[in-house]
Amino acid sequence: MTQNAEHVLDHFELFRGPEYQQMLANKKKMFENPRDPAEVERVREWAKTPEYRELNFAREALTVNPAKACQPLGAVFVAVGFEGTIPFVHGSQGCVAYYRSHFSRHFKEPTSCVSSSMTEDAAVFGGLNNMIDGLANTYAMYKPKMIAVSTTCMAEVIGDDLNAFIKTSKEKGSVPEEFDVPFAHTPAFVGSHITGYDNAMKGVLEHFWDGKARTVPALERVPNESINFLGGFDGYTVGNLREIKRIFDLMGVEYTILGDNSDVWDTPTDGEFRMYDGGTTLEAAANAVHAKATFSMQEFCTEKTLPFIANHGQETVAFNHPIGVAGTDKFLMEVARITGKEIPEELAKERGRLVDAIADSSAHIHGKKFAIYGDPDLCMGLAAFLLELGAEPTHVLATNGNKDWAAKMQQLFDSSPFGANCHAYPGKDLWHMRSLLFTEPVDFLIGNTYGKYLDRDTGTPLIRIGFPIFDRHHHHRRPVWGYQGGMNVLITILDKIFDEIDANTNVPSKTDYSFDIIR
Amino acid sequence: MSVSQTQSIEEIKARNKELIAEVLQVYPEKTAKRRAKHLNVHEAGKSDCGVKSNLKSVPGVMTIRGCAYAGSKGVVWGPIKDMIHISHGPVGCGQYSWAARRNYYIGTTGIDTFVTMQFTSDFQEKDIVFGGDKKLAKIMDEIQELFPLNNGITVQSECPIGLIGDDIEAVSKSKSKEYDGKTIVPVRCEGFRGVSQSLGHHIANDAVRDWIFDKLDPNAPPRFEPTDYDVAIIGDYNIGGDAWSSRILLEEMGLRVIAQWSGDGSLAELEATPKAKLNVLHCYRSMNYISRHMEEKYGIPWCEYNFFGPSKIAESLRKIASFFDDKIKDGAERVIAKYQPLMDAVIAKFRPRLEGKTVMLFVGGLRPRHVIGAYEDLGMEVVGTGYEFGHNDDYQRTAQHYVKDGTLIYDDVTGYEFEKFVEKVQPDLVGSGIKEKYVFQKMGVPFRQMHSWDYSGPYHGYDGFAIFARDMDMAINSPVWKMAKAPWKAAPKPTLLAAE
């Protein structure tokens, strides 16, 4: 027996003891009908070959280990960013359990969200009664200021009409007539979580700006000097939005963050559970129509929202998750151009510090090859930063990226000599990435937590940047935007590079001559 | 923190009843009436807990429950390691459940083992409009080509499949034929079926019966020589290695475990199970169906057991041994004696730090009752419990064997109710899931996830109890809870005062 009370062994060590090893070996041999180990080895090696890669890339129907989720997740992300707002997802209830778990595993925070709990009878008769009862219950129990409705694929397949359902629910007294219930249809079989972000954000703005589903007159835009800011679906939303607010405050810009979920996903442990915290006020969401312009940090997250805003007469500016010096420069200069505010010396100094850090460290990054995967805009932001560090973003893959994204990636590659041998892979998954890493190896991989399987299988060290990050804590609290955000990304990349150098030079009397104290 | 010790049972009952009445006030009348049936204060001597269960969740209340797909893919089928489980439908369901349950296994992932992978048909609009059967057939071909060492395929239906009228059974049959009788199992576990995960378990059990057992060739030679001591572990998902720290005890007492359902399990083990002499059943809720079927069809008796905490482990080992001869009975005593010093040492170390602490639970499956004994072994008391997707037979077992007089019972608890109950009862520990964890920690209440063991484990068996005790101690006695209040802020907030 290896277990003992003084030094309790859990799964990390317990099963490595001889009793368990023997037990597991017997189980396999006697009862599992295992494959011949030589055959397993043969297939394992074959799966690394160009021949396998070709078969793998010829897939037309099967998706393996995708890097995307479904629309309603993005809708929930948007909803919790408004003051006192609870997301209400119309359809099967299991979906909501999944969204809540998914966000809680990433942010290590509660995520409040309700479902209309549709079951078989609703599949036959429609979910109207679920909507009527659900809105009434949510309103009574959780006392929200707004309920933001979206849909699961079940409700979409049977064709439930949110606009009509919400109207009927109000007539039946579920919530007061004037209570805000914006909605968005978010079918899981179209696009991904970033599409859901787009639809839900547009739904909220449409609600406030265009007359609350024709129950009040549409707002008349009276342009002011303020700007609106859309972060897009972003795993770093807590750190990023705070950094953006700091930057805007430094510049003296009047602004509205649309969908500010940075507080609700970073509440204190002080004895009180805050179901709602912070968020864009409903008044601000309505008044955002008057803004001079709207900035989107993620073009591919706001493909419908930005044109909707532009149609209301605002200038719109879209970025691709800008990370690093040039990206931040462009962002700040656009803010300065539109608002007429100067970029303060303090930010210029921060810029100089980031350039200083890059100069100090670039020798360790220059010429290194990276694979990146993630949401389309994040991939672009990271690739642009790597290019300015003199690294090569060799494989850039976005499961939810489309042809337009790939074309834009190609433009980015073409803009730098370091992009010469780089390729974008739209619509591919992490099993494709596995083949890429075996057949065209790179030095480092950048991606979310699921990249650890690629790290294990291909030996490509994973730098965790993306969503979700389940197996490291608190990264979402640090910004990746702004010059300070760029600094965080730089340090994250460098830490992994140096850890790898150390790990590869630490064999006594063999390789440890390079186990340097100063690097 | 606990207020319960100073109160008599009658006072506790009165407080709990008042508490139930209080939370019901928040609901619209119709909902209050429905929810009232799911909340109760347990009366000793009653045959069940006096609550309705396995009914539809009320819309809009923030139920903690999941769906039938979660019950089938996430619980029953997903851990079968040498088969590929296709999440059939849109991408989300498979994505959110990808590797989230920590069903440990040994195998070369992606080559001969596939548990921590996400295979999906990633439905697009055209698949909804034109149907997904052709795509499914093609997916199976591509699986055969790229993952040639898979031993079988299951189709885990997501909501749209049943709504658009796809015939996944026909596709599975024809592909099975094309691939020389390969095991291909269509599972109708669409998320809208039933009221929770529970129907998904049942559907998944039935799929094993129909698509594995009923297709066994009775004349096929056995893969091993049967013995009189062959048993199968049913309903252990090997979360953090639970099934392993259970299996080792059964083997040490002289039994031979021929199958694990389904943690670290394989198709061959499922197929071999009808040869068992006894099925030992841990999670009754999710696998009683197949156990009953094997009893009826193959005459295999089954026996529920509980491997949480030394009291219940010893009781269970003796109960399992009672189905066998003296060799096994002696073996059980030998195992109990072998681990007694370890258990004594664990209790000596941790009980003084945990004695008298109170716990509120809300979990799924077997845990709302099964873990109570383990807490009691540490001198702790469970003052409230409830099932996410239990049925009346779960509440009967709970009432008859586990909970004490006056325990607060809450079936399919809503977010609001759970928060209010904990606020007023003020337990020293809450054990529930990831969605609940941070709510209670914000309130300053120590918490352990009792689905995933908070990424620790195993908790089953004697080895697991040492880890369980350590983890409960580190949750409750962490210095962090003393820091929740800023020292310059006066008296605790009203939300943390007792109900009275």
CSV table of N, CA, C and O in Angstrom, one decimal, chain B residues 141-228:
chain,number,residue,atom,x,y,z
B,141,ASP,N,-17.0,6.8,-42.7
B,141,ASP,CA,-16.0,6.4,-43.6
B,141,ASP,C,-14.7,7.1,-43.2
B,141,ASP,O,-13.6,6.4,-43.2
B,142,GLU,N,-14.8,8.3,-42.9
B,142,GLU,CA,-13.5,9.1,-42.6
B,142,GLU,C,-12.9,8.6,-41.3
B,142,GLU,O,-11.7,8.6,-41.2
B,143,ILE,N,-13.8,8.3,-40.4
B,143,ILE,CA,-13.3,7.7,-39.1
B,143,ILE,C,-12.5,6.4,-39.4
B,143,ILE,O,-11.4,6.2,-38.9
B,144,GLN,N,-13.1,5.6,-40.2
B,144,GLN,CA,-12.4,4.3,-40.5
B,144,GLN,C,-11.1,4.5,-41.2
B,144,GLN,O,-10.1,3.8,-40.9
B,145,GLU,N,-11.0,5.5,-42.0
B,145,GLU,CA,-9.7,5.7,-42.7
B,145,GLU,C,-8.7,6.4,-41.8
B,145,GLU,O,-7.5,5.9,-41.8
B,146,LEU,N,-9.1,7.4,-41.0
B,146,LEU,CA,-8.1,8.1,-40.2
B,146,LEU,C,-7.8,7.5,-38.9
B,146,LEU,O,-6.8,7.8,-38.3
B,147,PHE,N,-8.8,6.7,-38.3
B,147,PHE,CA,-8.6,6.1,-37.0
B,147,PHE,C,-8.9,4.6,-37.1
B,147,PHE,O,-9.8,4.1,-36.5
B,148,PRO,N,-8.0,3.9,-37.8
B,148,PRO,CA,-8.3,2.5,-38.2
B,148,PRO,C,-8.3,1.6,-36.9
B,148,PRO,O,-8.9,0.5,-37.0
B,149,LEU,N,-7.8,2.0,-35.8
B,149,LEU,CA,-7.7,1.1,-34.7
B,149,LEU,C,-8.9,1.3,-33.7
B,149,LEU,O,-9.0,0.8,-32.6
B,150,ASN,N,-9.9,2.1,-34.1
B,150,ASN,CA,-11.1,2.3,-33.3
B,150,ASN,C,-11.8,0.9,-33.3
B,150,ASN,O,-11.9,0.2,-34.3
B,151,ASN,N,-12.4,0.6,-32.1
B,151,ASN,CA,-13.1,-0.7,-32.0
B,151,ASN,C,-14.6,-0.5,-32.1
B,151,ASN,O,-15.4,-1.5,-32.0
B,152,GLY,N,-15.1,0.7,-32.4
B,152,GLY,CA,-16.5,0.9,-32.6
B,152,GLY,C,-16.9,2.3,-32.6
B,152,GLY,O,-16.0,3.2,-32.3
B,153,ILE,N,-18.1,2.6,-33.0
B,153,ILE,CA,-18.5,4.0,-33.1
B,153,ILE,C,-19.9,4.1,-32.4
B,153,ILE,O,-20.7,3.2,-32.5
B,154,THR,N,-20.1,5.3,-31.7
B,154,THR,CA,-21.5,5.6,-31.3
B,154,THR,C,-21.9,6.9,-31.9
B,154,THR,O,-21.0,7.8,-32.1
B,155,VAL,N,-23.2,7.0,-32.1
B,155,VAL,CA,-23.7,8.3,-32.6
B,155,VAL,C,-24.5,8.9,-31.4
B,155,VAL,O,-25.5,8.4,-31.0
B,156,GLN,N,-24.0,10.0,-30.9
B,156,GLN,CA,-24.7,10.7,-29.8
B,156,GLN,C,-25.5,11.8,-30.3
B,156,GLN,O,-25.0,12.9,-30.7
B,157,SER,N,-26.8,11.6,-30.3
B,157,SER,CA,-27.7,12.6,-31.0
B,157,SER,C,-27.9,13.9,-30.2
B,157,SER,O,-28.1,13.8,-29.0
B,158,GLU,N,-27.7,15.0,-30.9
B,158,GLU,CA,-28.0,16.3,-30.3
B,158,GLU,C,-29.5,16.7,-30.7
B,158,GLU,O,-30.0,16.1,-31.6
B,159,CYS,N,-30.0,17.7,-30.1
B,159,CYS,CA,-31.4,18.1,-30.3
B,159,CYS,C,-31.9,18.0,-31.8
B,159,CYS,O,-33.0,17.4,-32.0
B,160,PRO,N,-31.2,18.6,-32.7
B,160,PRO,CA,-31.8,18.6,-34.1
B,160,PRO,C,-32.1,17.3,-34.7
B,160,PRO,O,-33.1,17.1,-35.5
B,161,ILE,N,-31.3,16.3,-34.3
B,161,ILE,CA,-31.4,15.0,-35.0
B,161,ILE,C,-32.9,14.4,-35.0
B,161,ILE,O,-33.5,14.1,-36.0
B,162,GLY,N,-33.5,14.4,-33.8
B,162,GLY,CA,-34.8,13.9,-33.6
B,162,GLY,C,-35.9,14.8,-34.2
B,162,GLY,O,-37.0,14.4,-34.5
B,163,LEU,N,-35.5,16.1,-34.4
B,163,LEU,CA,-36.5,17.1,-34.9
B,163,LEU,C,-36.6,17.1,-36.4
B,163,LEU,O,-37.6,17.4,-37.0
B,164,ILE,N,-35.5,16.7,-37.1
B,164,ILE,CA,-35.5,16.8,-38.5
B,164,ILE,C,-35.7,15.4,-39.1
B,164,ILE,O,-35.7,15.3,-40.4
B,165,GLY,N,-35.9,14.4,-38.3
B,165,GLY,CA,-36.3,13.1,-38.8
B,165,GLY,C,-35.2,12.3,-39.5
B,165,GLY,O,-35.4,11.5,-40.3
B,166,ASP,N,-33.9,12.5,-39.0
B,166,ASP,CA,-32.8,11.7,-39.5
B,166,ASP,C,-33.0,10.2,-39.1
B,166,ASP,O,-33.5,10.0,-38.0
B,167,ASP,N,-32.5,9.3,-39.9
B,167,ASP,CA,-32.6,7.9,-39.6
B,167,ASP,C,-31.2,7.4,-39.3
B,167,ASP,O,-30.6,6.7,-40.1
B,168,ILE,N,-30.7,7.7,-38.1
B,168,ILE,CA,-29.3,7.3,-37.7
B,168,ILE,C,-29.2,5.8,-37.5
B,168,ILE,O,-28.2,5.2,-37.7
B,169,GLU,N,-30.4,5.2,-37.2
B,169,GLU,CA,-30.3,3.7,-37.1
B,169,GLU,C,-30.0,3.0,-38.4
B,169,GLU,O,-29.2,2.1,-38.5
B,170,ALA,N,-30.7,3.5,-39.5
B,170,ALA,CA,-30.4,3.0,-40.8
B,170,ALA,C,-29.0,3.2,-41.2
B,170,ALA,O,-28.3,2.2,-41.7
B,171,VAL,N,-28.5,4.4,-41.0
B,171,VAL,CA,-27.1,4.6,-41.3
B,171,VAL,C,-26.1,3.7,-40.6
B,171,VAL,O,-25.2,3.1,-41.1
B,172,SER,N,-26.4,3.6,-39.3
B,172,SER,CA,-25.5,2.7,-38.4
B,172,SER,C,-25.6,1.3,-38.9
B,172,SER,O,-24.5,0.6,-39.0
B,173,LYS,N,-26.8,0.8,-39.2
B,173,LYS,CA,-26.9,-0.6,-39.6
B,173,LYS,C,-26.1,-0.8,-40.9
B,173,LYS,O,-25.4,-1.8,-41.1
B,174,SER,N,-26.3,0.1,-41.9
B,174,SER,CA,-25.7,-0.2,-43.2
B,174,SER,C,-24.2,0.0,-43.1
B,174,SER,O,-23.5,-0.8,-43.7
B,175,LYS,N,-23.7,0.9,-42.3
B,175,LYS,CA,-22.3,1.0,-42.2
B,175,LYS,C,-21.7,-0.2,-41.4
B,175,LYS,O,-20.6,-0.6,-41.7
B,176,SER,N,-22.4,-0.6,-40.4
B,176,SER,CA,-21.9,-1.8,-39.7
B,176,SER,C,-21.8,-3.0,-40.6
B,176,SER,O,-20.8,-3.7,-40.6
B,177,LYS,N,-22.7,-3.2,-41.5
B,177,LYS,CA,-22.7,-4.2,-42.5
B,177,LYS,C,-21.5,-4.1,-43.4
B,177,LYS,O,-20.7,-5.0,-43.7
B,178,GLU,N,-21.3,-2.8,-43.9
B,178,GLU,CA,-20.2,-2.5,-44.8
B,178,GLU,C,-18.9,-2.8,-44.2
B,178,GLU,O,-18.0,-3.3,-44.8
B,179,TYR,N,-18.8,-2.6,-42.8
B,179,TYR,CA,-17.5,-2.8,-42.1
B,179,TYR,C,-17.5,-4.1,-41.3
B,179,TYR,O,-17.1,-4.1,-40.2
B,180,ASP,N,-18.0,-5.2,-42.0
B,180,ASP,CA,-17.9,-6.5,-41.4
B,180,ASP,C,-18.5,-6.6,-40.0
B,180,ASP,O,-17.9,-7.2,-39.1
B,181,GLY,N,-19.7,-6.1,-39.8
B,181,GLY,CA,-20.3,-6.2,-38.5
B,181,GLY,C,-19.7,-5.4,-37.4
B,181,GLY,O,-19.9,-5.6,-36.2
B,182,LYS,N,-19.0,-4.4,-37.8
B,182,LYS,CA,-18.4,-3.4,-36.8
B,182,LYS,C,-19.5,-2.9,-35.9
B,182,LYS,O,-20.6,-2.7,-36.3
B,183,THR,N,-19.1,-2.7,-34.6
B,183,THR,CA,-20.1,-2.2,-33.6
B,183,THR,C,-20.3,-0.7,-33.9
B,183,THR,O,-19.4,0.1,-33.7
B,184,ILE,N,-21.6,-0.4,-34.3
B,184,ILE,CA,-21.9,1.0,-34.5
B,184,ILE,C,-23.3,1.2,-33.8
B,184,ILE,O,-24.2,0.5,-34.0
B,185,VAL,N,-23.3,2.1,-32.8
B,185,VAL,CA,-24.4,2.3,-31.9
B,185,VAL,C,-25.1,3.6,-32.1
B,185,VAL,O,-24.5,4.7,-31.7
B,186,PRO,N,-26.3,3.7,-32.6
B,186,PRO,CA,-27.0,5.0,-32.7
B,186,PRO,C,-27.7,5.2,-31.3
B,186,PRO,O,-28.3,4.3,-30.8
B,187,VAL,N,-27.5,6.4,-30.8
B,187,VAL,CA,-28.1,6.7,-29.5
B,187,VAL,C,-29.0,7.9,-29.6
B,187,VAL,O,-28.6,9.0,-30.0
B,188,ARG,N,-30.3,7.7,-29.2
B,188,ARG,CA,-31.3,8.8,-29.4
B,188,ARG,C,-31.4,9.6,-28.1
B,188,ARG,O,-32.4,9.7,-27.5
B,189,CYS,N,-30.3,10.3,-27.9
B,189,CYS,CA,-30.2,11.0,-26.6
B,189,CYS,C,-30.4,12.5,-26.8
B,189,CYS,O,-29.7,13.3,-26.1
B,190,GLU,N,-31.2,12.9,-27.8
B,190,GLU,CA,-31.4,14.4,-28.0
B,190,GLU,C,-31.7,15.1,-26.7
B,190,GLU,O,-32.5,14.6,-25.9
B,191,GLY,N,-31.2,16.3,-26.6
B,191,GLY,CA,-31.2,17.0,-25.3
B,191,GLY,C,-32.6,17.4,-24.8
B,191,GLY,O,-32.8,17.6,-23.6
B,192,PHE,N,-33.6,17.4,-25.7
B,192,PHE,CA,-34.9,17.8,-25.3
B,192,PHE,C,-35.7,16.6,-24.7
B,192,PHE,O,-36.8,16.8,-24.2
B,193,ARG,N,-35.1,15.4,-24.8
B,193,ARG,CA,-35.9,14.2,-24.3
B,193,ARG,C,-35.8,14.2,-22.8
B,193,ARG,O,-34.7,14.4,-22.2
B,194,GLY,N,-36.9,13.9,-22.2
B,194,GLY,CA,-36.9,13.8,-20.7
B,194,GLY,C,-36.7,15.1,-20.0
B,194,GLY,O,-36.9,16.2,-20.6
B,195,VAL,N,-36.4,15.1,-18.7
B,195,VAL,CA,-36.4,16.3,-17.9
B,195,VAL,C,-35.0,16.6,-17.4
B,195,VAL,O,-34.8,17.6,-16.7
B,196,SER,N,-34.0,15.8,-17.7
B,196,SER,CA,-32.7,16.0,-17.2
B,196,SER,C,-31.7,15.0,-17.8
B,196,SER,O,-32.0,14.4,-18.8
B,197,GLN,N,-30.5,14.9,-17.2
B,197,GLN,CA,-29.6,13.9,-17.7
B,197,GLN,C,-30.1,12.5,-17.6
B,197,GLN,O,-29.7,11.6,-18.3
B,198,SER,N,-31.1,12.3,-16.7
B,198,SER,CA,-31.5,10.9,-16.3
B,198,SER,C,-32.0,10.1,-17.5
B,198,SER,O,-31.6,8.9,-17.6
B,199,LEU,N,-32.8,10.7,-18.3
B,199,LEU,CA,-33.3,9.9,-19.4
B,199,LEU,C,-32.2,9.5,-20.4
B,199,LEU,O,-32.2,8.4,-21.0
B,200,GLY,N,-31.2,10.4,-20.4
B,200,GLY,CA,-30.0,10.0,-21.3
B,200,GLY,C,-29.3,8.8,-20.8
B,200,GLY,O,-28.9,8.0,-21.6
B,201,HIS,N,-29.2,8.6,-19.5
B,201,HIS,CA,-28.6,7.4,-18.9
B,201,HIS,C,-29.4,6.2,-19.3
B,201,HIS,O,-28.9,5.2,-19.8
B,202,HIS,N,-30.7,6.3,-19.2
B,202,HIS,CA,-31.6,5.2,-19.5
B,202,HIS,C,-31.5,4.8,-21.0
B,202,HIS,O,-31.3,3.6,-21.4
B,203,ILE,N,-31.5,5.9,-21.9
B,203,ILE,CA,-31.4,5.6,-23.3
B,203,ILE,C,-30.1,5.0,-23.6
B,203,ILE,O,-30.0,4.1,-24.5
B,204,ALA,N,-29.0,5.5,-23.0
B,204,ALA,CA,-27.7,4.9,-23.2
B,204,ALA,C,-27.6,3.5,-22.8
B,204,ALA,O,-27.0,2.6,-23.5
B,205,ASN,N,-28.2,3.2,-21.6
B,205,ASN,CA,-28.3,1.8,-21.1
B,205,ASN,C,-29.0,0.9,-22.2
B,205,ASN,O,-28.5,-0.2,-22.5
B,206,ASP,N,-30.1,1.4,-22.6
B,206,ASP,CA,-30.9,0.6,-23.6
B,206,ASP,C,-30.1,0.4,-24.9
B,206,ASP,O,-30.2,-0.7,-25.5
B,207,ALA,N,-29.3,1.4,-25.3
B,207,ALA,CA,-28.5,1.2,-26.5
B,207,ALA,C,-27.4,0.1,-26.3
B,207,ALA,O,-27.2,-0.6,-27.3
B,208,VAL,N,-26.9,0.0,-25.1
B,208,VAL,CA,-25.9,-1.1,-24.9
B,208,VAL,C,-26.7,-2.4,-25.1
B,208,VAL,O,-26.2,-3.4,-25.7
B,209,ARG,N,-27.9,-2.5,-24.5
B,209,ARG,CA,-28.7,-3.7,-24.6
B,209,ARG,C,-28.9,-4.1,-26.0
B,209,ARG,O,-28.7,-5.2,-26.5
B,210,ASP,N,-29.4,-3.1,-26.8
B,210,ASP,CA,-29.9,-3.4,-28.1
B,210,ASP,C,-28.8,-3.5,-29.2
B,210,ASP,O,-29.0,-4.3,-30.1
B,211,TRP,N,-27.8,-2.8,-29.0
B,211,TRP,CA,-26.8,-2.7,-30.1
B,211,TRP,C,-25.5,-3.4,-29.7
B,211,TRP,O,-24.6,-3.5,-30.6
B,212,ILE,N,-25.3,-3.9,-28.5
B,212,ILE,CA,-24.1,-4.6,-28.1
B,212,ILE,C,-24.6,-6.0,-27.6
B,212,ILE,O,-24.2,-7.0,-28.3
B,213,PHE,N,-25.3,-6.1,-26.6
B,213,PHE,CA,-25.7,-7.4,-26.0
B,213,PHE,C,-26.5,-8.2,-27.1
B,213,PHE,O,-26.2,-9.4,-27.3
B,214,ASP,N,-27.5,-7.6,-27.7
B,214,ASP,CA,-28.3,-8.4,-28.6
B,214,ASP,C,-27.6,-8.7,-29.9
B,214,ASP,O,-28.2,-9.5,-30.7
B,215,LYS,N,-26.5,-8.2,-30.1
B,215,LYS,CA,-25.7,-8.5,-31.3
B,215,LYS,C,-24.6,-9.5,-31.0
B,215,LYS,O,-23.8,-9.8,-31.9
B,216,LEU,N,-24.4,-9.9,-29.8
B,216,LEU,CA,-23.4,-10.8,-29.4
B,216,LEU,C,-23.6,-12.2,-30.1
B,216,LEU,O,-24.8,-12.7,-30.1
B,217,ASP,N,-22.6,-12.8,-30.6
B,217,ASP,CA,-22.7,-14.1,-31.1
B,217,ASP,C,-22.6,-15.1,-30.0
B,217,ASP,O,-21.6,-15.3,-29.4
B,218,PRO,N,-23.7,-15.9,-29.7
B,218,PRO,CA,-23.7,-16.8,-28.5
B,218,PRO,C,-22.6,-17.9,-28.7
B,218,PRO,O,-22.2,-18.5,-27.8
B,219,ASN,N,-22.3,-18.1,-30.0
B,219,ASN,CA,-21.3,-19.2,-30.2
B,219,ASN,C,-19.9,-18.8,-30.3
B,219,ASN,O,-19.0,-19.6,-30.5
B,220,ALA,N,-19.7,-17.5,-30.1
B,220,ALA,CA,-18.3,-17.0,-30.2
B,220,ALA,C,-17.5,-17.6,-29.0
B,220,ALA,O,-18.0,-17.6,-27.9
B,221,PRO,N,-16.3,-17.9,-29.2
B,221,PRO,CA,-15.5,-18.5,-28.1
B,221,PRO,C,-15.2,-17.3,-27.1
B,221,PRO,O,-15.0,-16.2,-27.5
B,222,PRO,N,-15.2,-17.6,-25.8
B,222,PRO,CA,-15.0,-16.6,-24.8
B,222,PRO,C,-13.5,-16.1,-24.9
B,222,PRO,O,-12.6,-16.9,-25.3
B,223,ARG,N,-13.3,-14.8,-24.6
B,223,ARG,CA,-11.9,-14.3,-24.7
B,223,ARG,C,-11.1,-14.7,-23.5
B,223,ARG,O,-9.9,-14.6,-23.5
B,224,PHE,N,-11.8,-15.2,-22.4
B,224,PHE,CA,-11.0,-15.7,-21.3
B,224,PHE,C,-11.9,-16.8,-20.6
B,224,PHE,O,-13.1,-16.8,-20.8
B,225,GLU,N,-11.2,-17.6,-19.8
B,225,GLU,CA,-11.9,-18.6,-19.1
B,225,GLU,C,-12.7,-18.0,-17.9
B,225,GLU,O,-12.1,-17.3,-17.1
B,226,PRO,N,-13.9,-18.3,-17.8
B,226,PRO,CA,-14.7,-17.7,-16.7
B,226,PRO,C,-14.3,-18.3,-15.4
B,226,PRO,O,-13.8,-19.5,-15.4
B,227,THR,N,-14.4,-17.6,-14.3
B,227,THR,CA,-14.2,-18.2,-12.9
B,227,THR,C,-15.4,-17.9,-12.1
B,227,THR,O,-16.3,-17.1,-12.5
B,228,ASP,N,-15.5,-18.5,-10.9
B,228,ASP,CA,-16.6,-18.3,-10.0
B,228,ASP,C,-16.6,-16.9,-9.4
B,228,ASP,O,-17.5,-16.5,-8.7
